[in-house]
């Protein structure tokens, strides 16, 4: 079918081809962008990458609200009256051509001073002169070349996330001190009696002391704070022995150099802090192009057009009041619940439910917030304000305000309780033993035990294993919010799935013809008719019919909005549309259908069917061995029978669930003591995703939005879910194994400590050696297990 | 051997200099986006090429 690709956007030609300047384009939009770039000598765009563009969207009047000073002030970063700086989020940025064109905006508009792209974050930061251009002009300009920015209600809140760089500074301080202290302590490692060494060692020791002070009081301060917090909650977390170890190291070393007893352990001290902080750093991995914190605000528009006595006025979405009349244009989102007054609505609720087929509404029908209008402009009257709407009031639930993570004990903490107790017991009994035998050595032994037992390797096991696995998952397109999620996944015993959009596929709604068979000629004519319609169902039908479009002429073509299309071809009168349009009896099934009537005789209908993802059967079969499975759907029971035959017998199927019901259902499972994972996709799952122990959001396109969750999975990898769960469990086993290895090191060190033979050089070798072997051990093992997935 | 005071002093000053430089680069956000600058760097060449084309065209037109 394909006859080549569009020069601009690379789309396969299926319909007509628009030739221009010896190149071929798929639509006028693409041609226009090419023209704009061509006129401004920006053709280089096409040299960098082949077919880099995207089809620009219609924007007539859409950005009028950017004229309002109140709205502008909420969006811009900086404005001194003369120059303005604004950062726009442009989700379609995808290649180097995009960077190039967006950084050459000043060639398209003189008022733009500079524009800088941040590719990983998909943002462009524009600086412009207020006198020569405006925010609206810029937004319209970049939209016209196919880079529509995404401006949402969230931007209006304007509390930009600040990246915390403290950890980097702490590591820098520790690394600086570690390197220098190592050099300075080297001469004394071999304990040779030498004149020059003797003369200058005091200087060396005091330099080491001063370098260690910021390491203890700045770099390591979080360990002291965390240990103190743990103790005040009567929890012996892993930071208690670490803080104790650092404290003892510092005090003993200081005492040693003050009274000229020895060199101290400053090298081990700084090294220890450095390695620990590295572990912390490694565990952090953020995907700058993803957000795990989104609520409805990132989906909703910032402003809306209010009709005031036939006059249009742009108001902020927060300022919408009950009784207002709103104008919703094509491709705009309905921000509040209301009643449709004027026009025919085709609402796409895929953001909310995951259902990709638009729902038709007539005037007088109630429309709910979250739907995207897909056919022309409509007018509606507001019934509820933004925060009180059916969908958005979900966010007033407590679950969205809870501060999670505080009371969850991780694997390291649970083992450190026994570890800390053991160390305290060993050091006291050894202290008593040596006190009776030789009181001078007693202090030496006790401090040595606390130093050598400082669980550096132990504390590094989990961060490196989890951090590495987090990266491996990321490479496999399973994006986790943080490393702790792996631990939580390993503990799950109940899986709850949403149906539409999660186990069914969004973009592959399949059509099926039922009724009297159509001849090839008839199909070709239907295709000709639907080509003239922009309705989403018509487009779907157009793509579905394989025959070539009929070359005949249509007479009396008419599109009756909300009903269907009709026209005469070669003496035959075709009617294509809803059941009432062709006077057919509406059937009882809940699936969307397009009816076909030729010369008033009903031929049959095209039925849209949800397609289940590949491997749903296998995935459920595999998971059924280890987990309790539930399907929690907002839909009616239309497909219950089918699901019962496909899925394992003990899978619970629950239908007709409102967003709040889903949340409550998860809660009730948790009350039974189950660890629940929710796997969903739409905003209606947001409550359940937040309430569950682990919420995974399935996304067809990870650049598009997904509700707040713990992990985002690329939809094409749905079949790999069982493998990911297995891998999480294996990671936990690896951590346990590496605990054993680090205990072995502690035993060896303990031998030196208990016999009173711990000299600085032993500590300086043992501590990094144990840390490095642990890091190598967990990295090699996690990579090995991940290979098989 | 008193020179050791000077050498150590100098080496620490140099080390502290680098340390401060590192902190400054982090603070100014030089590590925030490690991808785009690498791509941007290559664009300068493309622009020069384009200008060459134009001048060539002009020469051709003049002829």
Short mmCIF file of N, CA and C in Angstrom, two decimals, chain A residues 24-125:
data_model
loop_
_atom_site.label_atom_id
_atom_site.label_comp_id
_atom_site.label_asym_id
_atom_site.label_seq_id
_atom_site.Cartn_x
_atom_site.Cartn_y
_atom_site.Cartn_z
N UNK A 24 7.88 15.22 -1.85
CA UNK A 24 6.51 14.76 -1.66
C UNK A 24 6.11 14.87 -0.20
N UNK A 25 4.89 15.34 0.05
CA UNK A 25 4.42 15.53 1.42
C UNK A 25 3.10 14.80 1.62
N UNK A 26 2.85 14.44 2.89
CA UNK A 26 1.64 13.67 3.17
C UNK A 26 0.44 14.57 3.41
N UNK A 27 0.70 15.81 3.79
CA UNK A 27 -0.44 16.70 4.08
C UNK A 27 0.03 18.14 3.93
N UNK A 28 -0.93 19.05 3.94
CA UNK A 28 -0.60 20.46 3.79
C UNK A 28 0.22 20.98 4.96
N UNK A 29 -0.03 20.41 6.16
CA UNK A 29 0.71 20.83 7.35
C UNK A 29 2.20 20.65 7.14
N UNK A 30 2.57 19.46 6.70
CA UNK A 30 3.98 19.16 6.50
C UNK A 30 4.58 20.07 5.43
N UNK A 31 3.78 20.30 4.38
CA UNK A 31 4.25 21.15 3.29
C UNK A 31 4.53 22.57 3.80
N UNK A 32 3.61 23.06 4.64
CA UNK A 32 3.76 24.42 5.16
C UNK A 32 5.03 24.55 5.99
N UNK A 33 5.28 23.56 6.85
CA UNK A 33 6.48 23.62 7.66
C UNK A 33 7.71 23.67 6.76
N UNK A 34 7.70 22.82 5.72
CA UNK A 34 8.82 22.81 4.79
C UNK A 34 9.01 24.19 4.16
N UNK A 35 7.87 24.80 3.77
CA UNK A 35 7.94 26.13 3.16
C UNK A 35 8.55 27.15 4.10
N UNK A 36 8.06 27.14 5.37
CA UNK A 36 8.58 28.10 6.35
C UNK A 36 10.09 27.95 6.47
N UNK A 37 10.53 26.71 6.61
CA UNK A 37 11.96 26.47 6.81
C UNK A 37 12.75 26.83 5.56
N UNK A 38 12.17 26.54 4.41
CA UNK A 38 12.83 26.79 3.15
C UNK A 38 13.06 28.29 2.95
N UNK A 39 12.01 29.07 3.21
CA UNK A 39 12.08 30.51 3.02
C UNK A 39 13.14 31.13 3.93
N UNK A 40 13.27 30.57 5.12
CA UNK A 40 14.21 31.14 6.09
C UNK A 40 15.59 30.50 6.05
N UNK A 41 15.87 29.77 4.98
CA UNK A 41 17.18 29.12 4.85
C UNK A 41 17.50 28.17 6.00
N UNK A 42 16.48 27.46 6.45
CA UNK A 42 16.73 26.52 7.54
C UNK A 42 16.62 25.07 7.03
N UNK A 43 16.94 24.88 5.76
CA UNK A 43 16.79 23.56 5.18
C UNK A 43 17.72 22.51 5.76
N UNK A 44 18.73 23.00 6.44
CA UNK A 44 19.69 22.13 7.10
C UNK A 44 18.98 21.11 7.99
N UNK A 45 17.79 21.49 8.45
CA UNK A 45 16.93 20.64 9.26
C UNK A 45 16.83 19.24 8.67
N UNK A 46 16.69 19.18 7.34
CA UNK A 46 16.49 17.88 6.71
C UNK A 46 17.79 17.15 6.43
N UNK A 47 18.93 17.88 6.58
CA UNK A 47 20.22 17.22 6.35
C UNK A 47 20.66 16.42 7.56
N UNK A 48 20.25 16.89 8.74
CA UNK A 48 20.72 16.26 9.96
C UNK A 48 20.12 14.87 10.15
N UNK A 49 18.81 14.77 9.89
CA UNK A 49 18.14 13.49 10.04
C UNK A 49 17.15 13.39 8.89
N UNK A 50 16.86 12.16 8.45
CA UNK A 50 15.87 12.01 7.40
C UNK A 50 14.48 12.12 8.02
N UNK A 51 13.61 12.86 7.38
CA UNK A 51 12.21 13.01 7.79
C UNK A 51 12.05 13.23 9.29
N UNK A 52 12.58 14.34 9.81
CA UNK A 52 12.58 14.54 11.25
C UNK A 52 11.29 15.15 11.80
N UNK A 53 10.42 15.63 10.95
CA UNK A 53 9.33 16.49 11.40
C UNK A 53 8.13 15.77 11.97
N UNK A 54 7.23 16.57 12.54
CA UNK A 54 5.94 16.05 12.95
C UNK A 54 4.88 16.94 12.31
N UNK A 55 3.71 16.37 12.10
CA UNK A 55 2.64 17.14 11.46
C UNK A 55 2.13 18.18 12.45
N UNK A 56 2.12 19.45 12.05
CA UNK A 56 1.64 20.47 12.99
C UNK A 56 0.14 20.33 13.22
N UNK A 57 -0.29 20.75 14.40
CA UNK A 57 -1.72 20.65 14.72
C UNK A 57 -2.40 21.99 14.48
N UNK A 58 -3.69 21.92 14.30
CA UNK A 58 -4.50 23.13 14.12
C UNK A 58 -4.53 23.91 15.43
N UNK A 59 -4.32 25.20 15.39
CA UNK A 59 -4.26 25.93 16.65
C UNK A 59 -5.15 27.16 16.67
N UNK A 60 -6.00 27.30 15.67
CA UNK A 60 -6.78 28.54 15.58
C UNK A 60 -7.37 28.93 16.93
N UNK A 61 -6.94 30.03 17.47
CA UNK A 61 -7.54 30.56 18.70
C UNK A 61 -7.18 29.82 19.96
N UNK A 62 -6.47 28.72 19.82
CA UNK A 62 -6.22 27.87 20.99
C UNK A 62 -5.36 28.58 22.04
N UNK A 63 -4.45 29.42 21.57
CA UNK A 63 -3.52 30.04 22.51
C UNK A 63 -3.86 31.49 22.82
N UNK A 64 -5.12 31.88 22.55
CA UNK A 64 -5.52 33.25 22.85
C UNK A 64 -5.30 33.61 24.31
N UNK A 65 -5.40 32.61 25.17
CA UNK A 65 -5.28 32.89 26.60
C UNK A 65 -3.88 33.39 26.96
N UNK A 66 -2.91 33.18 26.06
CA UNK A 66 -1.56 33.64 26.36
C UNK A 66 -1.41 35.15 26.22
N UNK A 67 -2.52 35.83 25.90
CA UNK A 67 -2.50 37.29 25.90
C UNK A 67 -2.78 37.86 27.28
N UNK A 68 -3.35 37.02 28.14
CA UNK A 68 -3.72 37.52 29.47
C UNK A 68 -2.48 37.67 30.34
N UNK A 69 -2.24 38.87 30.85
CA UNK A 69 -1.04 39.10 31.66
C UNK A 69 -0.98 38.18 32.88
N UNK A 70 -2.15 37.89 33.44
CA UNK A 70 -2.18 37.05 34.65
C UNK A 70 -1.63 35.66 34.37
N UNK A 71 -2.03 35.12 33.21
CA UNK A 71 -1.58 33.78 32.84
C UNK A 71 -0.11 33.79 32.47
N UNK A 72 0.30 34.82 31.73
CA UNK A 72 1.71 34.92 31.33
C UNK A 72 2.60 34.93 32.57
N UNK A 73 2.18 35.72 33.56
CA UNK A 73 3.04 35.86 34.74
C UNK A 73 3.19 34.53 35.46
N UNK A 74 2.23 33.62 35.28
CA UNK A 74 2.34 32.32 35.95
C UNK A 74 3.27 31.38 35.20
N UNK A 75 3.47 31.64 33.92
CA UNK A 75 4.26 30.71 33.11
C UNK A 75 5.72 31.10 33.00
N UNK A 76 6.00 32.41 32.95
CA UNK A 76 7.38 32.81 32.67
C UNK A 76 8.26 32.66 33.89
N UNK A 77 9.55 32.47 33.61
CA UNK A 77 10.51 32.29 34.68
C UNK A 77 11.03 33.63 35.17
N UNK A 78 11.15 34.54 34.21
CA UNK A 78 11.82 35.79 34.50
C UNK A 78 11.27 36.84 33.55
N UNK A 79 11.00 38.03 34.06
CA UNK A 79 10.48 39.11 33.22
C UNK A 79 10.85 40.43 33.85
N UNK A 80 11.71 41.21 33.19
CA UNK A 80 12.07 42.50 33.77
C UNK A 80 11.41 43.64 32.99
N UNK A 81 10.35 43.32 32.25
CA UNK A 81 9.65 44.34 31.49
C UNK A 81 10.22 44.50 30.10
N UNK A 82 11.47 44.13 29.94
CA UNK A 82 12.15 44.28 28.67
C UNK A 82 12.39 42.92 28.03
N UNK A 83 12.97 42.05 28.80
CA UNK A 83 13.25 40.70 28.32
C UNK A 83 12.48 39.69 29.16
N UNK A 84 12.07 38.61 28.52
CA UNK A 84 11.35 37.56 29.23
C UNK A 84 12.02 36.23 28.94
N UNK A 85 12.07 35.37 29.97
CA UNK A 85 12.59 34.02 29.80
C UNK A 85 11.48 33.05 30.14
N UNK A 86 11.26 32.09 29.24
CA UNK A 86 10.22 31.10 29.51
C UNK A 86 10.74 29.72 29.09
N UNK A 87 10.42 28.70 29.88
CA UNK A 87 10.80 27.34 29.52
C UNK A 87 9.55 26.59 29.11
N UNK A 88 9.55 26.07 27.89
CA UNK A 88 8.39 25.34 27.38
C UNK A 88 8.71 23.86 27.28
N UNK A 89 7.75 23.05 27.66
CA UNK A 89 7.91 21.61 27.56
C UNK A 89 7.37 21.15 26.21
N UNK A 90 8.23 20.58 25.39
CA UNK A 90 7.83 20.16 24.04
C UNK A 90 8.02 18.65 23.93
N UNK A 91 6.96 17.88 24.14
CA UNK A 91 7.11 16.42 24.20
C UNK A 91 7.61 15.79 22.90
N UNK A 92 7.41 16.46 21.75
CA UNK A 92 7.78 15.79 20.50
C UNK A 92 9.27 15.86 20.16
N UNK A 93 10.05 16.57 20.96
CA UNK A 93 11.49 16.63 20.68
C UNK A 93 12.05 15.20 20.67
N UNK A 94 12.67 14.81 19.57
CA UNK A 94 13.11 13.42 19.50
C UNK A 94 14.43 13.20 18.77
N UNK A 95 14.98 14.21 18.07
CA UNK A 95 16.20 13.93 17.34
C UNK A 95 17.06 15.19 17.25
N UNK A 96 18.22 15.08 16.64
CA UNK A 96 19.12 16.23 16.63
C UNK A 96 18.58 17.35 15.73
N UNK A 97 17.78 17.00 14.73
CA UNK A 97 17.18 18.04 13.91
C UNK A 97 16.27 18.93 14.76
N UNK A 98 15.56 18.29 15.71
CA UNK A 98 14.67 19.05 16.58
C UNK A 98 15.48 20.09 17.36
N UNK A 99 16.63 19.65 17.89
CA UNK A 99 17.47 20.57 18.66
C UNK A 99 17.89 21.72 17.76
N UNK A 100 18.30 21.36 16.56
CA UNK A 100 18.83 22.37 15.66
C UNK A 100 17.79 23.43 15.32
N UNK A 101 16.61 22.98 14.95
CA UNK A 101 15.59 23.95 14.52
C UNK A 101 15.13 24.80 15.70
N UNK A 102 14.99 24.18 16.87
CA UNK A 102 14.50 24.94 18.02
C UNK A 102 15.55 25.91 18.55
N UNK A 103 16.82 25.64 18.26
CA UNK A 103 17.85 26.57 18.69
C UNK A 103 18.11 27.65 17.63
N UNK A 104 17.41 27.53 16.50
CA UNK A 104 17.55 28.57 15.47
C UNK A 104 16.27 29.38 15.32
N UNK A 105 15.47 29.40 16.39
CA UNK A 105 14.20 30.12 16.33
C UNK A 105 14.41 31.60 16.03
N UNK A 106 15.55 32.13 16.44
CA UNK A 106 15.78 33.56 16.23
C UNK A 106 15.79 33.93 14.74
N UNK A 107 15.98 32.93 13.89
CA UNK A 107 15.95 33.21 12.46
C UNK A 107 14.52 33.32 11.94
N UNK A 108 13.58 32.76 12.72
CA UNK A 108 12.18 32.81 12.31
C UNK A 108 11.47 34.01 12.91
N UNK A 109 11.93 34.46 14.07
CA UNK A 109 11.30 35.58 14.74
C UNK A 109 12.38 36.47 15.33
N UNK A 110 12.45 37.69 14.87
CA UNK A 110 13.53 38.61 15.26
C UNK A 110 13.53 38.90 16.75
N UNK A 111 12.36 38.83 17.36
CA UNK A 111 12.25 39.18 18.78
C UNK A 111 12.89 38.17 19.70
N UNK A 112 13.13 36.95 19.18
CA UNK A 112 13.72 35.91 20.03
C UNK A 112 15.22 36.11 20.08
N UNK A 113 15.74 36.22 21.29
CA UNK A 113 17.18 36.41 21.44
C UNK A 113 17.89 35.08 21.36
N UNK A 114 17.55 34.17 22.26
CA UNK A 114 18.17 32.85 22.24
C UNK A 114 17.13 31.81 22.57
N UNK A 115 17.39 30.60 22.14
CA UNK A 115 16.57 29.48 22.59
C UNK A 115 17.50 28.30 22.80
N UNK A 116 17.39 27.67 23.97
CA UNK A 116 18.29 26.59 24.32
C UNK A 116 17.47 25.34 24.65
N UNK A 117 17.84 24.24 23.99
CA UNK A 117 17.10 22.99 24.19
C UNK A 117 17.80 22.16 25.26
N UNK A 118 17.00 21.58 26.15
CA UNK A 118 17.51 20.53 27.02
C UNK A 118 16.90 19.23 26.51
N UNK A 119 17.71 18.44 25.82
CA UNK A 119 17.16 17.27 25.14
C UNK A 119 16.61 16.21 26.09
N UNK A 120 17.37 15.82 27.14
CA UNK A 120 16.82 14.79 28.03
C UNK A 120 15.49 15.21 28.66
N UNK A 121 15.36 16.48 28.96
CA UNK A 121 14.12 16.94 29.60
C UNK A 121 13.07 17.35 28.60
N UNK A 122 13.44 17.42 27.33
CA UNK A 122 12.54 17.83 26.26
C UNK A 122 11.95 19.22 26.51
N UNK A 123 12.81 20.14 26.88
CA UNK A 123 12.32 21.51 27.08
C UNK A 123 13.12 22.45 26.19
N UNK A 124 12.51 23.59 25.88
CA UNK A 124 13.24 24.65 25.19
C UNK A 124 13.05 25.93 26.00
N UNK A 125 14.19 26.59 26.25
CA UNK A 125 14.17 27.79 27.08
C UNK A 125 14.37 28.98 26.16
#
